PDB file of C-alpha atoms in Angstrom:
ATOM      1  CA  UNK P  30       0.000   0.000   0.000  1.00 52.00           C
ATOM      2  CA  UNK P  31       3.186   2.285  -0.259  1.00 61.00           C
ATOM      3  CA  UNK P  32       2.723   2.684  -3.542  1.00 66.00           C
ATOM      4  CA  UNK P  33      -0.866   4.253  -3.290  1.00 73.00           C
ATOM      5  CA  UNK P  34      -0.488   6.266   0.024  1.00 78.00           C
ATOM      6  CA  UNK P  35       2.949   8.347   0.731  1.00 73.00           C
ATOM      7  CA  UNK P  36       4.439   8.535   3.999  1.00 80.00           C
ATOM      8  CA  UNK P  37       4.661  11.350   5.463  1.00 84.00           C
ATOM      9  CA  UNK P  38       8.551  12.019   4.952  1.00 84.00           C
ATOM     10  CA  UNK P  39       8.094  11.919   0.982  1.00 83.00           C
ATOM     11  CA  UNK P  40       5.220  13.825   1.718  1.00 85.00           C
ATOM     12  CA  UNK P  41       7.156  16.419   3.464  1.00 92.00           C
ATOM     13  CA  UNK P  42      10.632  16.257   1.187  1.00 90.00           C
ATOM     14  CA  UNK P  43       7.872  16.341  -2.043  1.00 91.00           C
ATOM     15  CA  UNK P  44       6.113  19.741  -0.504  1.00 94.00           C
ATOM     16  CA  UNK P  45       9.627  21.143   0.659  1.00 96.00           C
ATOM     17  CA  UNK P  46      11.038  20.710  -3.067  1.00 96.00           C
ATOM     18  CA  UNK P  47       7.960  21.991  -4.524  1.00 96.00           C
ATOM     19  CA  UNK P  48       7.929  24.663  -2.331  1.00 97.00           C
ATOM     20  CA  UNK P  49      11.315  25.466  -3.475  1.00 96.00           C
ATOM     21  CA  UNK P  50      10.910  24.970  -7.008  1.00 95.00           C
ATOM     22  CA  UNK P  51       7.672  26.904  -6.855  1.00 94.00           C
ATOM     23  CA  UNK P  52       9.730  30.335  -4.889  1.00 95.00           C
ATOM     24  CA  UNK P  53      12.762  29.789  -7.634  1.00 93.00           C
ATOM     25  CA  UNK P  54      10.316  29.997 -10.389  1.00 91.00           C
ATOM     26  CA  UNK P  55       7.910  32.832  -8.898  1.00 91.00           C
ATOM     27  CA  UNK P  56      11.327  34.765  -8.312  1.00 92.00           C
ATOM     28  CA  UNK P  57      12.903  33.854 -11.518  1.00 91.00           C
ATOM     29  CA  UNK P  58      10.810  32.071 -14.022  1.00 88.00           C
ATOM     30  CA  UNK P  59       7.553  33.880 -13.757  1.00 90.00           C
ATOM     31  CA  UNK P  60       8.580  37.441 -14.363  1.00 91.00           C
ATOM     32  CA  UNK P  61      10.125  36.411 -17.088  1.00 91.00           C
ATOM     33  CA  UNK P  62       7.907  34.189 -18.768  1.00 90.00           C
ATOM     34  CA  UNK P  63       5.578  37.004 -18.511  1.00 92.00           C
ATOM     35  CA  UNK P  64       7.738  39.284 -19.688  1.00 94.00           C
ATOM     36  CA  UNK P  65       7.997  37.288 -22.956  1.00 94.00           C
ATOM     37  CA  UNK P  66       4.013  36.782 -22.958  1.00 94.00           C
ATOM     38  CA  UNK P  67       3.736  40.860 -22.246  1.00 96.00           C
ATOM     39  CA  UNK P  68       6.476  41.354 -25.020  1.00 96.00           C
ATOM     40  CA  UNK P  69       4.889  39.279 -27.841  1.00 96.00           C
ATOM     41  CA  UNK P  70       0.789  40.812 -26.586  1.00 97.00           C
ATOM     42  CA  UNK P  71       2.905  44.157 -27.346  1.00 97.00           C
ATOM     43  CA  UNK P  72       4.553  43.153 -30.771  1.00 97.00           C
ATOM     44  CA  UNK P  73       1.080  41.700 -31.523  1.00 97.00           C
ATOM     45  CA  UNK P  74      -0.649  44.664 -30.637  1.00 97.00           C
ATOM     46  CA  UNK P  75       1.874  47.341 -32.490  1.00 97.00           C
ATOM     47  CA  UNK P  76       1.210  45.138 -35.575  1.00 96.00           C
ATOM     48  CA  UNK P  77      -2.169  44.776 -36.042  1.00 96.00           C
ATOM     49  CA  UNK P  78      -2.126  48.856 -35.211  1.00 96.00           C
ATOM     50  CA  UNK P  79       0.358  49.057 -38.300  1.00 97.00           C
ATOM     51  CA  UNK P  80      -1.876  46.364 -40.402  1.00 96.00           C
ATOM     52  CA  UNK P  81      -4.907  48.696 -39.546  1.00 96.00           C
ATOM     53  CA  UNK P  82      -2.823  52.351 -39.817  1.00 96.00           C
ATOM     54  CA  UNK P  83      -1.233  50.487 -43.340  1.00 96.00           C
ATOM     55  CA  UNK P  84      -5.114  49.331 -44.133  1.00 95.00           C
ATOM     56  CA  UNK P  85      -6.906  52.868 -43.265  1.00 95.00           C
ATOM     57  CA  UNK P  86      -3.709  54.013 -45.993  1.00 95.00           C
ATOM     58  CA  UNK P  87      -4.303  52.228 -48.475  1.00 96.00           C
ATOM     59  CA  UNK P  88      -8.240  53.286 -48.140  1.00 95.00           C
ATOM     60  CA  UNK P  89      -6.887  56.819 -48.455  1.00 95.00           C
ATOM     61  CA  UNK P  90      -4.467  55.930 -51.412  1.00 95.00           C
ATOM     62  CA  UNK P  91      -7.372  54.548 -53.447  1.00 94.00           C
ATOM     63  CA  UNK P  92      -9.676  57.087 -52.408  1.00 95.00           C
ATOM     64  CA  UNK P  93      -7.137  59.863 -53.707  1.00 94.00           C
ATOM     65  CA  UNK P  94      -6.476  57.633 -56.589  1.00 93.00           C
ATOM     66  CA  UNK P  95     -10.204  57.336 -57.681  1.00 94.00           C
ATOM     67  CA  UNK P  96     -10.412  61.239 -57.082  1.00 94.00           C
ATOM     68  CA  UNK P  97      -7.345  61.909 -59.176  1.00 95.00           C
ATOM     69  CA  UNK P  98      -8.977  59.750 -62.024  1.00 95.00           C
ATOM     70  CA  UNK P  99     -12.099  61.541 -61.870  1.00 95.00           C
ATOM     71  CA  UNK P 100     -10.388  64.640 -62.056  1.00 95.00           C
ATOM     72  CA  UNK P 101      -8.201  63.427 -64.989  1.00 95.00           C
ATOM     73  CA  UNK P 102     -11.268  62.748 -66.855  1.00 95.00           C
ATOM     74  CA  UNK P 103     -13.339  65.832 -66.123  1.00 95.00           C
ATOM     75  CA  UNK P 104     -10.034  67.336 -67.680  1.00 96.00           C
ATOM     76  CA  UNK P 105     -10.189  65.188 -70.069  1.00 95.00           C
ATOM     77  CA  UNK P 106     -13.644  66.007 -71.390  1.00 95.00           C
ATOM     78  CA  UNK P 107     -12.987  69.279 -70.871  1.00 95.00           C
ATOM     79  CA  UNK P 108     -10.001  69.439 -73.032  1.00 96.00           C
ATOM     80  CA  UNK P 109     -12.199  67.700 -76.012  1.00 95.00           C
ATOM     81  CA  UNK P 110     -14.697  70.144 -75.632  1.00 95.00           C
ATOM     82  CA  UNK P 111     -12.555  72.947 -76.168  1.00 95.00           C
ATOM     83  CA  UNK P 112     -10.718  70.781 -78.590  1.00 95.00           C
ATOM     84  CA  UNK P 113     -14.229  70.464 -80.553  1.00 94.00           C
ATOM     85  CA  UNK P 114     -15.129  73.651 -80.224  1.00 94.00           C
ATOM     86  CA  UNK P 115     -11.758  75.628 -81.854  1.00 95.00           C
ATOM     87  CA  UNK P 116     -12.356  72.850 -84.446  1.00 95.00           C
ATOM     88  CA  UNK P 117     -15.559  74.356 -85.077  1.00 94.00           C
ATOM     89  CA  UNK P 118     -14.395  77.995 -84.878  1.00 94.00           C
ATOM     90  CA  UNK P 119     -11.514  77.202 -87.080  1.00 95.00           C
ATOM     91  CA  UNK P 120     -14.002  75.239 -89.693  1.00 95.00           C
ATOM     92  CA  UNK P 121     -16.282  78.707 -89.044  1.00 94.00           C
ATOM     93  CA  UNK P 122     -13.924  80.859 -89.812  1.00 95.00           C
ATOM     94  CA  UNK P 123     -12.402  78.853 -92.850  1.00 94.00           C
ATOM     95  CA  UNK P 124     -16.188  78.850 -94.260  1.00 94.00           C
ATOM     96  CA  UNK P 125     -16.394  82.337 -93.816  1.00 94.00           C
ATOM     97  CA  UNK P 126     -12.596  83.165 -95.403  1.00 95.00           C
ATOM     98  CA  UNK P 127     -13.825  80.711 -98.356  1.00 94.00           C
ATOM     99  CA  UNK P 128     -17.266  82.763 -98.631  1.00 94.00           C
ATOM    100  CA  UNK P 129     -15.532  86.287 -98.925  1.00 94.00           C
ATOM    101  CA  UNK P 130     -12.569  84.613-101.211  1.00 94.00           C
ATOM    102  CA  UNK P 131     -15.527  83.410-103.632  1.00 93.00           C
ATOM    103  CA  UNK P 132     -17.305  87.102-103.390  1.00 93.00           C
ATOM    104  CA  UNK P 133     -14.106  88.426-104.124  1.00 93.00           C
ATOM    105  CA  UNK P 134     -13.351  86.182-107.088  1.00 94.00           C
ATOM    106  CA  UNK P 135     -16.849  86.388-108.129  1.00 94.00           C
ATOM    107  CA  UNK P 136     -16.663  90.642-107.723  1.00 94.00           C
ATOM    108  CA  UNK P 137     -13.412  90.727-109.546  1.00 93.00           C
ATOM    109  CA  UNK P 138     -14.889  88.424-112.293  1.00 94.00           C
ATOM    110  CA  UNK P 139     -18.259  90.533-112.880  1.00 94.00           C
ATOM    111  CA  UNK P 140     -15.615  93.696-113.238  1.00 94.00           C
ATOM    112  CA  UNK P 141     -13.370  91.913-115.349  1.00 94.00           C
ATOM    113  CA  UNK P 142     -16.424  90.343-117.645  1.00 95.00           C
ATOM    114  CA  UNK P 143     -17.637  94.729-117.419  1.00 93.00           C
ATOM    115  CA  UNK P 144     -14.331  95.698-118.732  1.00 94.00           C
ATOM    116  CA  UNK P 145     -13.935  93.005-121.764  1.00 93.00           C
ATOM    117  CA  UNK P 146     -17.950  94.113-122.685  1.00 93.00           C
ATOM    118  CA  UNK P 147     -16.431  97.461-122.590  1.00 93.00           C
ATOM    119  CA  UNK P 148     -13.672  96.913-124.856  1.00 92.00           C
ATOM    120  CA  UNK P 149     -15.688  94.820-127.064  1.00 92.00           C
ATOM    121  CA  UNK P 150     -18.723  97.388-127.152  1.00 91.00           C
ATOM    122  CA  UNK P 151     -15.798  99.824-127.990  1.00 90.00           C
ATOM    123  CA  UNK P 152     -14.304  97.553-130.637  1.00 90.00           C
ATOM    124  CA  UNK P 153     -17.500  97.518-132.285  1.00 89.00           C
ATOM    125  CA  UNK P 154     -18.248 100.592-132.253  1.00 86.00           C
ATOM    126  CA  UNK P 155     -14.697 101.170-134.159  1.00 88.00           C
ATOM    127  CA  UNK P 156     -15.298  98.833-136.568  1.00 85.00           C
ATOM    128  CA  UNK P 157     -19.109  99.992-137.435  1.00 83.00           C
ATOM    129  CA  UNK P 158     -17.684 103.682-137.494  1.00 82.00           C
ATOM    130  CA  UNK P 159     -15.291 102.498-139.971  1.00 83.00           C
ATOM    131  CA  UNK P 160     -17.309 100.495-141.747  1.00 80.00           C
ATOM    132  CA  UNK P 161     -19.825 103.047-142.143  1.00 77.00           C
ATOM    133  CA  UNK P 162     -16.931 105.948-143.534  1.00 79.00           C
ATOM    134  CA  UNK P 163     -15.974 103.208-145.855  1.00 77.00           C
ATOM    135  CA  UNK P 164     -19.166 102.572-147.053  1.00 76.00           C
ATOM    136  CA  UNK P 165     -19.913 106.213-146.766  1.00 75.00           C
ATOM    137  CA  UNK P 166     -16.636 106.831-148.959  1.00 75.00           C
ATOM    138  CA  UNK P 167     -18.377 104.322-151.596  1.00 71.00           C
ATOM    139  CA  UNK P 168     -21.398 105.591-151.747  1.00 70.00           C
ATOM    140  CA  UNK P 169     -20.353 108.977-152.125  1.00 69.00           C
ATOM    141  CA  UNK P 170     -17.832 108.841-154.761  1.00 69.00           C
ATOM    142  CA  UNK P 171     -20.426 106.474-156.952  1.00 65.00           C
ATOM    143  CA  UNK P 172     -23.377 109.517-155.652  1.00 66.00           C
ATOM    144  CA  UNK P 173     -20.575 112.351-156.512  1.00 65.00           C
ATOM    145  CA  UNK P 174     -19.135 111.248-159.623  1.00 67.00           C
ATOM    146  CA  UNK P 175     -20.029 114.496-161.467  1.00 69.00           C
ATOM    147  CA  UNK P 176     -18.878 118.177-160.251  1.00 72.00           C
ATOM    148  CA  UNK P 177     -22.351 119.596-160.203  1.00 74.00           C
ATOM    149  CA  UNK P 178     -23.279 116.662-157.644  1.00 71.00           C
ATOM    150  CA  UNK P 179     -19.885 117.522-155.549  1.00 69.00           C
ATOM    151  CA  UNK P 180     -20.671 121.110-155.258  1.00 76.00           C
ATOM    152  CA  UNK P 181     -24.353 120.368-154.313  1.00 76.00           C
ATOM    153  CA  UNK P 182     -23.073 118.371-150.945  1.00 72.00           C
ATOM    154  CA  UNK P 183     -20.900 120.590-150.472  1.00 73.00           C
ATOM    155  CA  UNK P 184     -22.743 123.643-150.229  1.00 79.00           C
ATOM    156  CA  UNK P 185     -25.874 121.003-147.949  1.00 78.00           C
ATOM    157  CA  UNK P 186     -22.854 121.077-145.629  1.00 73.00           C
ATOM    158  CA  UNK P 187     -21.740 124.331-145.400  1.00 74.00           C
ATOM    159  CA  UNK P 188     -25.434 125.151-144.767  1.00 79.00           C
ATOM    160  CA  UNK P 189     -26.162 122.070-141.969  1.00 76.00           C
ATOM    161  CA  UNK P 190     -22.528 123.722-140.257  1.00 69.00           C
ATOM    162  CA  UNK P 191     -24.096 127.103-140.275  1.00 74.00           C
ATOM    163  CA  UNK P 192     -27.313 126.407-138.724  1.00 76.00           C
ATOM    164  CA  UNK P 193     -25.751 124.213-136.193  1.00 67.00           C
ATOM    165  CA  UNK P 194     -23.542 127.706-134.991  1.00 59.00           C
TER     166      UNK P 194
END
């Protein structure tokens, strides 16, 4: 029956040593296990506030990246309106360059087509009045072939210049 009931000397020796064991360790053991335990809680604790300081970041970072897209495309739409619109004020203003380049042509034709009329009507009128002393010329020297007939105009003349005075 030893074997299930200790005398009382083990019994004693067994407390003393635990006793012992127990003081070494509270005095030695314990403060520094919990040190350790207190350590790692601490470099547990420091990194899941990084994690969440390098999570709310990151939030942040996208946030500022979603508004510097947004702000690259209102930019962006605003540059292609303005692009559109000088490419409508440039076709404008090449419409309007090509209209008063056309009136201009068309003006300097109308004077040009004026002048040639001019010259032609002139032209004409050179060749008729030529024409007509030529054929005047003919008809008069086959109407004046005799003196009496040459003295007749002339004296119609002399009478149409006096009346005319």
């Amino acid at each position: 029956m030893d074997l299930l009931i200790p005398s009382t000397g083990l019994l004693f020796w067994m407390s003393l040593t635990f006793l012992v064991v127990l003081c070494i360790l509270w005095k030695f053991g314990f403060p520094v296990i919990t040190n350790m335990v207190a350590e790692r809680k601490a470099f547990i604790d420091d990194s899941l506030r990084k994690a969440h300081e390098a999570n709310e970041r990151l939030a942040n970072i996208q946030k500022e990246g979603e508004s510097i897209l947004q702000e690259a495309r209102e930019k962006q739409a605003q540059l292609l309106k303005e692009a559109a619109e000088t490419r409508d004020s440039i076709v404008e203003k090449a419409q309007e360059k090509a209209r008063q380049e056309g009136a201009r042509l068309l003006s300097d034709a109308k004077a040009e087509i004026e002048q040639e009329k001019k010259a032609a009507i002139a032209d004409i009128r050179k060749q008729v009045a030529t024409l007509s002393v030529e054929i005047a010329e003919k008809v008069l020297k086959q109407n004046l072939q005799g003196d009496k007939a040459q003295m007749d105009l002339i004296n119609r003349m002399l009478d149409d210049a006096s009346l005319n005075k």
